[in-house]
PDB file of C-alpha atoms in Angstrom:
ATOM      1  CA  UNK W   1      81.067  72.737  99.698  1.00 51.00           C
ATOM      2  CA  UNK W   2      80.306  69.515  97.760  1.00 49.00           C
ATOM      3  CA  UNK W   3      76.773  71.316  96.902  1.00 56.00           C
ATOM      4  CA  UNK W   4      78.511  74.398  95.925  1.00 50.00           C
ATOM      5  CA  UNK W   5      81.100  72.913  93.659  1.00 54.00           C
ATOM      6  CA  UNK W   6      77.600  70.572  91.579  1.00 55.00           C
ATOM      7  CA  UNK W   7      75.126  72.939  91.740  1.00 60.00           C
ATOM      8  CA  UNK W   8      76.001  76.158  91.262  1.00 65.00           C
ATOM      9  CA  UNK W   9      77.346  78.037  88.220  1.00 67.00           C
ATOM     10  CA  UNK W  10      80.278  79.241  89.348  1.00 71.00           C
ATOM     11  CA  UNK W  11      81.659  75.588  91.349  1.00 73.00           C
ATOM     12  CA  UNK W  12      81.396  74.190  87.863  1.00 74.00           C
ATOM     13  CA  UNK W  13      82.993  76.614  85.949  1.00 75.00           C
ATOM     14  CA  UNK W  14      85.621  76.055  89.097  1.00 80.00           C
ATOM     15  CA  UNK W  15      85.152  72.087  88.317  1.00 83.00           C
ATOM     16  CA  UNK W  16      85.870  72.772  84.510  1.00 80.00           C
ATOM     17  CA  UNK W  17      88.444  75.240  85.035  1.00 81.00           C
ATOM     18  CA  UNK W  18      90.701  72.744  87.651  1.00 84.00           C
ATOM     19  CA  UNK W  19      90.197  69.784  85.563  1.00 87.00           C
ATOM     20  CA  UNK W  20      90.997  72.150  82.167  1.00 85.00           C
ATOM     21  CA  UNK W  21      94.207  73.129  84.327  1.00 85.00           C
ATOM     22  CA  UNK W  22      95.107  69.513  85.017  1.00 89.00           C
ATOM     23  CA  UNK W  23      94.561  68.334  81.550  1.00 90.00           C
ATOM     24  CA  UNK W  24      96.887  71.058  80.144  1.00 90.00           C
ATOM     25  CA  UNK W  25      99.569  69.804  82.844  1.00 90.00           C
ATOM     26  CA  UNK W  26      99.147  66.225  81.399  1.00 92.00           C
ATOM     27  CA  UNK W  27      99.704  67.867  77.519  1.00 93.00           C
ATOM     28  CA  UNK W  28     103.120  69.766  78.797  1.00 94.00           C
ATOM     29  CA  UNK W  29     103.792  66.524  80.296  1.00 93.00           C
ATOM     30  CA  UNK W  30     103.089  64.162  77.453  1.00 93.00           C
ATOM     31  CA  UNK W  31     104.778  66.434  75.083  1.00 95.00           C
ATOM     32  CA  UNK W  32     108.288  66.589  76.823  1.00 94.00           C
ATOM     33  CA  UNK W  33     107.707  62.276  76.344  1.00 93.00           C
ATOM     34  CA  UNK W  34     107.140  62.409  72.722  1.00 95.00           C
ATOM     35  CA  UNK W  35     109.805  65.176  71.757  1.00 96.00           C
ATOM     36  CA  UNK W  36     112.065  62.271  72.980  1.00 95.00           C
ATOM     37  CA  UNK W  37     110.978  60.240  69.974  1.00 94.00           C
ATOM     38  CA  UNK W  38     112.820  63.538  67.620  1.00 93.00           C
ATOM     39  CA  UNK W  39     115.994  63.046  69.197  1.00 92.00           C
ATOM     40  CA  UNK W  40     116.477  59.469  70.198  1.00 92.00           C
ATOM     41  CA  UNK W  41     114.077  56.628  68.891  1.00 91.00           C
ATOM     42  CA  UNK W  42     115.899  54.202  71.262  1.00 92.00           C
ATOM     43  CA  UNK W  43     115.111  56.844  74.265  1.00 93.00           C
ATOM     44  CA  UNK W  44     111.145  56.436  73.015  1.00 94.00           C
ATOM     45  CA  UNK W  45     111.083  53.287  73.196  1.00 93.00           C
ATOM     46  CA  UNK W  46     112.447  53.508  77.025  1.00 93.00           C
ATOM     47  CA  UNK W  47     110.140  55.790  77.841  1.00 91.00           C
ATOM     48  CA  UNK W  48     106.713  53.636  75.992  1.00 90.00           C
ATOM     49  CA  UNK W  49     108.383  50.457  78.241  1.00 87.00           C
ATOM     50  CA  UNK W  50     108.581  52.637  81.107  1.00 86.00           C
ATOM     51  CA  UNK W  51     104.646  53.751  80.677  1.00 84.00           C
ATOM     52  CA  UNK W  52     103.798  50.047  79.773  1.00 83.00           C
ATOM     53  CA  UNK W  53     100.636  48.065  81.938  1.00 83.00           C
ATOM     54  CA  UNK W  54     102.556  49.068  85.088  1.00 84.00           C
ATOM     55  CA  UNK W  55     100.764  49.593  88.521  1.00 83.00           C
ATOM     56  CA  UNK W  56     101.672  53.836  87.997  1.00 87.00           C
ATOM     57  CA  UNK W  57     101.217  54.175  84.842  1.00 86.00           C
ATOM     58  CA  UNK W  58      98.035  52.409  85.090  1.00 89.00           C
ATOM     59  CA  UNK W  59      96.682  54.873  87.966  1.00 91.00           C
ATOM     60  CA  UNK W  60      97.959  57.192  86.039  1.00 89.00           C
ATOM     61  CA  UNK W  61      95.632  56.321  83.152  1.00 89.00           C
ATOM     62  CA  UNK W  62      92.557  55.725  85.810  1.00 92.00           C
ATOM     63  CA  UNK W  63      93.439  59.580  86.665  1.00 92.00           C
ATOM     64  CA  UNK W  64      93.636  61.157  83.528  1.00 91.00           C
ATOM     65  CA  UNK W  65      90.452  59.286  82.175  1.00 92.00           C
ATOM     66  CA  UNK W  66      88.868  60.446  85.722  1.00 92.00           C
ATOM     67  CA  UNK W  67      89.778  64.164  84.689  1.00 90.00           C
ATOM     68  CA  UNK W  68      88.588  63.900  80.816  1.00 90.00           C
ATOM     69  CA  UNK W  69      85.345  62.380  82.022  1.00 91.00           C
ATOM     70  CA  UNK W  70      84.686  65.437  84.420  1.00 89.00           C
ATOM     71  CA  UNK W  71      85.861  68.415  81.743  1.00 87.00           C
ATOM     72  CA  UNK W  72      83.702  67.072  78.986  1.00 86.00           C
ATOM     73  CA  UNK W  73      80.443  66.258  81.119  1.00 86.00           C
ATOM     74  CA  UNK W  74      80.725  70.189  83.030  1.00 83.00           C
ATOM     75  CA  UNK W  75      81.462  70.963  79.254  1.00 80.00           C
ATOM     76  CA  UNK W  76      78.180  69.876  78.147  1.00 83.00           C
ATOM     77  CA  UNK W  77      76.589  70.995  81.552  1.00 81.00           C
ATOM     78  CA  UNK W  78      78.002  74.527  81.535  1.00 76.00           C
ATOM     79  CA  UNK W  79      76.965  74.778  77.628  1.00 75.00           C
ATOM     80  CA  UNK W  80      73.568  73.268  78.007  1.00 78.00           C
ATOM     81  CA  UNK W  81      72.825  75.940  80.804  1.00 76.00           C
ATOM     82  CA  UNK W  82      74.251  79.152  78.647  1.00 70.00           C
ATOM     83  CA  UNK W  83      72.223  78.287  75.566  1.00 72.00           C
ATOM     84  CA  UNK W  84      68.792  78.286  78.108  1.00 73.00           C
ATOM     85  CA  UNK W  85      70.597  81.240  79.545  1.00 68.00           C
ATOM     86  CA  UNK W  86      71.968  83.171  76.649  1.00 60.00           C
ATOM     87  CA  UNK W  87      72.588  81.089  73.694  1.00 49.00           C
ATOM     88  CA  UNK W  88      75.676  79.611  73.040  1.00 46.00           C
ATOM     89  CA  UNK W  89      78.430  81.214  75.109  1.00 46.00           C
ATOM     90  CA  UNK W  90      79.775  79.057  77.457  1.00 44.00           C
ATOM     91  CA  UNK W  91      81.043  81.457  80.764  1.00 45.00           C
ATOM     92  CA  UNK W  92      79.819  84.369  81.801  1.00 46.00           C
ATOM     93  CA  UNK W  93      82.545  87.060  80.455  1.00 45.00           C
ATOM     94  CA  UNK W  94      83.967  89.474  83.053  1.00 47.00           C
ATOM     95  CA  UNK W  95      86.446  90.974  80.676  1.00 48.00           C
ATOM     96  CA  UNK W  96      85.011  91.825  77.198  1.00 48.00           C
ATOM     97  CA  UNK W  97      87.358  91.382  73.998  1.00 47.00           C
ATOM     98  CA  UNK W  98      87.008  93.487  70.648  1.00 45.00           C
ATOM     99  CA  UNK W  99      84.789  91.725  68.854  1.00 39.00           C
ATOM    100  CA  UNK W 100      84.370  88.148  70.308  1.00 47.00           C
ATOM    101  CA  UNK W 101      87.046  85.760  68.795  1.00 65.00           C
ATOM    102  CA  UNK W 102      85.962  82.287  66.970  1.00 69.00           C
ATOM    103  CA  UNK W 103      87.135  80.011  69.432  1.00 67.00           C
ATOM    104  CA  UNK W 104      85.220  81.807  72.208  1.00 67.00           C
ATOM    105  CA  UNK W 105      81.937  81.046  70.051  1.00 72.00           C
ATOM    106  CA  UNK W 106      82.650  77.388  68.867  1.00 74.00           C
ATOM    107  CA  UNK W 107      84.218  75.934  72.106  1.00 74.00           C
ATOM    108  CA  UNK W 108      81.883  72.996  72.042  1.00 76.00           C
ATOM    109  CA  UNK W 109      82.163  72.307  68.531  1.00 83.00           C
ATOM    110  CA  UNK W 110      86.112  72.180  69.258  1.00 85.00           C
ATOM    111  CA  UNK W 111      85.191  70.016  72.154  1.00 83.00           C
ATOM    112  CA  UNK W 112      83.706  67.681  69.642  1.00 88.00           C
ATOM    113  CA  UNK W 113      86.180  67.384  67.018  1.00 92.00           C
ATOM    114  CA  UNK W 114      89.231  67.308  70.026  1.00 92.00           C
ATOM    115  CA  UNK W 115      87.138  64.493  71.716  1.00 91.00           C
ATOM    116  CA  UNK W 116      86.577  62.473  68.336  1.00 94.00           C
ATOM    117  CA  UNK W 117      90.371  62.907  67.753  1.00 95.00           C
ATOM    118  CA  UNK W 118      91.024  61.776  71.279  1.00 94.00           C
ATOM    119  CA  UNK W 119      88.820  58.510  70.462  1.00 95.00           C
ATOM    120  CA  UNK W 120      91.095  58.077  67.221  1.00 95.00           C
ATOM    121  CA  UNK W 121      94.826  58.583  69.144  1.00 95.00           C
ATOM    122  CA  UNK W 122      93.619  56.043  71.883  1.00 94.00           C
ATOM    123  CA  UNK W 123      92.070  53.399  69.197  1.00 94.00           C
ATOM    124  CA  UNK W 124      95.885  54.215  67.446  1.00 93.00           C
ATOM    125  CA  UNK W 125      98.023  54.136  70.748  1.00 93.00           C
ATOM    126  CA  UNK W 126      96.860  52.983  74.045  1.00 93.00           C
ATOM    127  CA  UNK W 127      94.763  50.372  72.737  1.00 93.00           C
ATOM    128  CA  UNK W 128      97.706  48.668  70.097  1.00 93.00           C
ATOM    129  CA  UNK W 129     100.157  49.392  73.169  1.00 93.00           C
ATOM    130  CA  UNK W 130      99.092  49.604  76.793  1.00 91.00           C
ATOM    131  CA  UNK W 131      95.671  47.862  76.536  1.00 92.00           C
ATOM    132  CA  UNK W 132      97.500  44.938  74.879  1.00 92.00           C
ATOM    133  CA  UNK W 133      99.848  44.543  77.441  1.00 91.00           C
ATOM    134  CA  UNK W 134      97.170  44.861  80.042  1.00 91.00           C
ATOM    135  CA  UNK W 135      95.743  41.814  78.431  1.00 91.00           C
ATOM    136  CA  UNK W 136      98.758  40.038  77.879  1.00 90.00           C
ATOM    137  CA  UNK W 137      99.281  39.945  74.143  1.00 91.00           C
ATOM    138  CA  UNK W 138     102.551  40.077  72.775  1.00 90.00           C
ATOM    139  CA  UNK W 139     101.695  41.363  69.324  1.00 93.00           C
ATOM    140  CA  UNK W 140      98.900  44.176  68.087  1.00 92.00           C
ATOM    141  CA  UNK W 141      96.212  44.764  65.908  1.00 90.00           C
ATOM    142  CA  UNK W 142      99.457  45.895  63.638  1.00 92.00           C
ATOM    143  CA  UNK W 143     101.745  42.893  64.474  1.00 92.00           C
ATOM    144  CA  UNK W 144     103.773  45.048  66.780  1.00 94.00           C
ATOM    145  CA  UNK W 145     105.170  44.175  70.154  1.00 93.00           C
ATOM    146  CA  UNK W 146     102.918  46.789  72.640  1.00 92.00           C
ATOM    147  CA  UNK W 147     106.061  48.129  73.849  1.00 91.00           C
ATOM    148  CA  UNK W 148     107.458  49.137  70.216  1.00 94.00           C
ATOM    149  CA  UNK W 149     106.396  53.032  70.399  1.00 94.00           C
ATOM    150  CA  UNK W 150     108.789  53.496  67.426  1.00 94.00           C
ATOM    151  CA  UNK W 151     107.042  51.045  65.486  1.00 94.00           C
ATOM    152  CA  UNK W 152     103.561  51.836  66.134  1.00 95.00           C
ATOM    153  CA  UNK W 153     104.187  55.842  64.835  1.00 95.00           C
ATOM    154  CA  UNK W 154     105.782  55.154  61.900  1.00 94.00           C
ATOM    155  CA  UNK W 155     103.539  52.656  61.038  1.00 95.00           C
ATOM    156  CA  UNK W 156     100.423  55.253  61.824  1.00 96.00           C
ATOM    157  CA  UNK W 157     102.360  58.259  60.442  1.00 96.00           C
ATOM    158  CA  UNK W 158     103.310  56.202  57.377  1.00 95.00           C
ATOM    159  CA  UNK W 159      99.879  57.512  55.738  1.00 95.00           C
ATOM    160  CA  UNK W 160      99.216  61.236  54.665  1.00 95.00           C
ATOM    161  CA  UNK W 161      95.635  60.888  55.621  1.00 96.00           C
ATOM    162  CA  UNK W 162      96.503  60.281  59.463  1.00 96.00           C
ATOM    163  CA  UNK W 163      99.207  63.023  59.346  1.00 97.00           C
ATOM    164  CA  UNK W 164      96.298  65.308  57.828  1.00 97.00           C
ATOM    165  CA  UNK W 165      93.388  63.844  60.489  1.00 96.00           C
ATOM    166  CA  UNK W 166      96.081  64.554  63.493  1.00 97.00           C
ATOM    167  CA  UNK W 167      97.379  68.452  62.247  1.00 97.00           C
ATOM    168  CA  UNK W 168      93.535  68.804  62.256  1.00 96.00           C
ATOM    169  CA  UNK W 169      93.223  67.380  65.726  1.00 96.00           C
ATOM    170  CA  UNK W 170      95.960  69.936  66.888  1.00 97.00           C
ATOM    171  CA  UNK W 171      94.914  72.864  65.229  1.00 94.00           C
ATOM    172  CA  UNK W 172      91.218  72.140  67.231  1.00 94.00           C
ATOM    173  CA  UNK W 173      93.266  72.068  70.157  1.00 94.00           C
ATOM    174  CA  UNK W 174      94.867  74.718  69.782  1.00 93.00           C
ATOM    175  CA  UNK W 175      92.133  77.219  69.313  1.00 90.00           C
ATOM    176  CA  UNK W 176      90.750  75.027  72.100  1.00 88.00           C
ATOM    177  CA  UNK W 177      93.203  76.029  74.429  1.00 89.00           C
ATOM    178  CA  UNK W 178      93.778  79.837  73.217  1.00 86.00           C
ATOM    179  CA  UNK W 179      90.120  80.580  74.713  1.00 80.00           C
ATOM    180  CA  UNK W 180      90.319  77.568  77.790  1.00 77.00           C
ATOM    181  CA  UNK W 181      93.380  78.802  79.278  1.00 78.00           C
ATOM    182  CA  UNK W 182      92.430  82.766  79.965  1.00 73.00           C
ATOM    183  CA  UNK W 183      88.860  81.567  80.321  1.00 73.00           C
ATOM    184  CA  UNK W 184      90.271  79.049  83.174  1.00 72.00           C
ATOM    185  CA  UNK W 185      92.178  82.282  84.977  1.00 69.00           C
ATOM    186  CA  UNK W 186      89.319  84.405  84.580  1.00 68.00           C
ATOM    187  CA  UNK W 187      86.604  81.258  86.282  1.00 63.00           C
ATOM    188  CA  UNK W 188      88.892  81.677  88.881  1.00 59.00           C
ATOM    189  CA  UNK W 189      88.397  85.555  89.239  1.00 61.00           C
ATOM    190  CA  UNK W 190      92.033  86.076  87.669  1.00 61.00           C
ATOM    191  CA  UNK W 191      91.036  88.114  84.833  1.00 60.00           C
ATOM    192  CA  UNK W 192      90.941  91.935  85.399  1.00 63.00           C
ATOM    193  CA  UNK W 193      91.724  95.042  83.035  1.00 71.00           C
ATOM    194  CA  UNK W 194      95.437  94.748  84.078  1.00 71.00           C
ATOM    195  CA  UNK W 195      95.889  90.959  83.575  1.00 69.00           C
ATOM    196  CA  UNK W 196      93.475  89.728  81.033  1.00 72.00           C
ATOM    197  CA  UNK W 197      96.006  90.601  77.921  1.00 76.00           C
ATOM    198  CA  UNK W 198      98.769  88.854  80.114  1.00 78.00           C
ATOM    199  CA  UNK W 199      96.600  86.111  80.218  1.00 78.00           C
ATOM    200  CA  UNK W 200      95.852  86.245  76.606  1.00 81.00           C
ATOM    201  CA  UNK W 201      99.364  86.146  75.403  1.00 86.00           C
ATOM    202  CA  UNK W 202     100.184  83.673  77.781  1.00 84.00           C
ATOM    203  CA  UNK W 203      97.417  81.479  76.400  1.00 84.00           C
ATOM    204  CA  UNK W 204      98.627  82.069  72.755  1.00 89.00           C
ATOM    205  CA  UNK W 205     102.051  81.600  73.730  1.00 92.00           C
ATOM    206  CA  UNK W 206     101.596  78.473  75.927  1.00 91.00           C
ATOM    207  CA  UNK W 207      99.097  76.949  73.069  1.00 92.00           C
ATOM    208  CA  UNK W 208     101.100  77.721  70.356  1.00 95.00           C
ATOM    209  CA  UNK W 209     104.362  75.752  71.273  1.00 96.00           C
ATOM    210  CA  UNK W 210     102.325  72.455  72.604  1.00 96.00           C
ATOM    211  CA  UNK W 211     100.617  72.484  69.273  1.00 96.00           C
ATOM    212  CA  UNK W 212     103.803  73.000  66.896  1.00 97.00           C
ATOM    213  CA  UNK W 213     105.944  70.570  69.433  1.00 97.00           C
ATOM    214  CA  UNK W 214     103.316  67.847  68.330  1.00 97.00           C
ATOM    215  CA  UNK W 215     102.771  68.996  64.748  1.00 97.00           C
ATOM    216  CA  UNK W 216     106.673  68.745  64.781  1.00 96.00           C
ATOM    217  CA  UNK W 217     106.772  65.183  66.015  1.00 96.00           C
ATOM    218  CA  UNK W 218     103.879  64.265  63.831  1.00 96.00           C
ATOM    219  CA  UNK W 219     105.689  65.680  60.318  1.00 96.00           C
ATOM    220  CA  UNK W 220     108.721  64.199  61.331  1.00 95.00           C
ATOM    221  CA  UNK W 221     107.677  60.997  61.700  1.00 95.00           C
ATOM    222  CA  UNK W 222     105.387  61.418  58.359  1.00 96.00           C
ATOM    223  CA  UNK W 223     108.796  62.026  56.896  1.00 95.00           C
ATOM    224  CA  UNK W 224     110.582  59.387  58.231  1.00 94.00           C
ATOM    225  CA  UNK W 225     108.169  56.529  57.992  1.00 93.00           C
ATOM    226  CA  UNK W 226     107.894  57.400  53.925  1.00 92.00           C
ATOM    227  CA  UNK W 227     112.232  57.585  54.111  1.00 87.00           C
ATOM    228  CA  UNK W 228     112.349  61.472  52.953  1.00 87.00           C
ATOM    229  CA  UNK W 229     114.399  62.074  55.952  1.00 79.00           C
ATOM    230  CA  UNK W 230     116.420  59.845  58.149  1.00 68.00           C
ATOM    231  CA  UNK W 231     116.019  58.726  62.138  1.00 66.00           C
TER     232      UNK W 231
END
């Protein structure tokens, strides 16, 4: 089994797709945290103590790093081997669309720009907030206490340019996910003539609201930080 799932094709595009279904678990899930922060900035802050350096949150961390890791190296496994097979597609399609769409043809380069946004959220949050209460510091790289979510976006989403760098980030991830999602079903052997438009819609639909839920949070707290709207 453990040869099957490493060596052949399809246990990595079964790797890729279970760790691309866990990682879109963990975006639903950190979503419904943050949307806290557009209702209740005292709730946020509960919720950023609650997720500090303790012992579950920091498994939690271990686990989520464990399934980033795996997605991006089968990523670069799975691409590497459809270039030598057949240039730059990255699964074997079992259900053609009309005309193959952009994201389907650019995944990696989405991987890239998600995975360098990725490196800029965690420089911005988990290493000003749970990082420096791992170490024991009481006070960032911004002069914030690690625990002060509220403080750390507003300070962040006080300039344009991160507001711009982040709605980039999203709309990567979104197209990201429009393709990853179906593509995940159909890895699986999901995708037939019947269900692969459910799955499409479903994709769209399902990628659409995590990316405006955190382009919401993001332009709210642009707003706020720069006192055009109020808390």
């Amino acid at each position: 089994m453990g040869n099957f799932l490493t060596s052949s094709s399809i246990g990595r595009k079964l790797i890729m797709s279970v760790s691309g279904a866990f990682l879109v678990l963990f975006l639903i899930f950190h979503l419904a945290m943050n949307l806290t922060l557009l209702f209740s900035e005292e709730s946020y802050n509960l919720v950023t103590s609650f997720l500090g350096a303790n012992w579950y949150a920091l498994i939690g961390t271990l686990i989520l790093a464990l399934g980033v890791v795996v997605h991006v190296v089968y990523a670069l496994i799975l691409t590497l081997q459809n270039r030598r097979a057949r240039g730059s597609q990255r699964y074997a399609v079992t259900v053609k669309e009309e005309g193959v769409s952009w994201a389907s043809k650019n995944m990696f380069v989405l991987g890239l720009i998600i995975c360098l946004g990725l490196v800029i959220h965690l420089w911005n949050f988990w290493w000003n907030m749970q990082f420096v209460e791992i170490i024991g510091a009481h006070e960032n790289n911004f002069g914030h206490h690690p625990q002060d979510g509220v403080a750390m976006v507003r300070e962040i989403f006080s300039s344009w340019v991160y507001l711009v760098v982040y709605l980039v980030w999203f709309g990567a991830i979104w197209f990201h996910l429009t393709h990853g999602v179906w593509s995940m079903f159909q890895s699986a052997g999901l995708a037939n003539k019947t269900w692969y438009p459910r799955l499409k819609i479903t994709a769209n639909i399902l990628a659409t609201l995590i990316v405006l839920g955190f382009a919401a949070i993001a332009v709210v707290s642009f707003l706020r930080a720069n006192g055009i709207c109020g808390a």
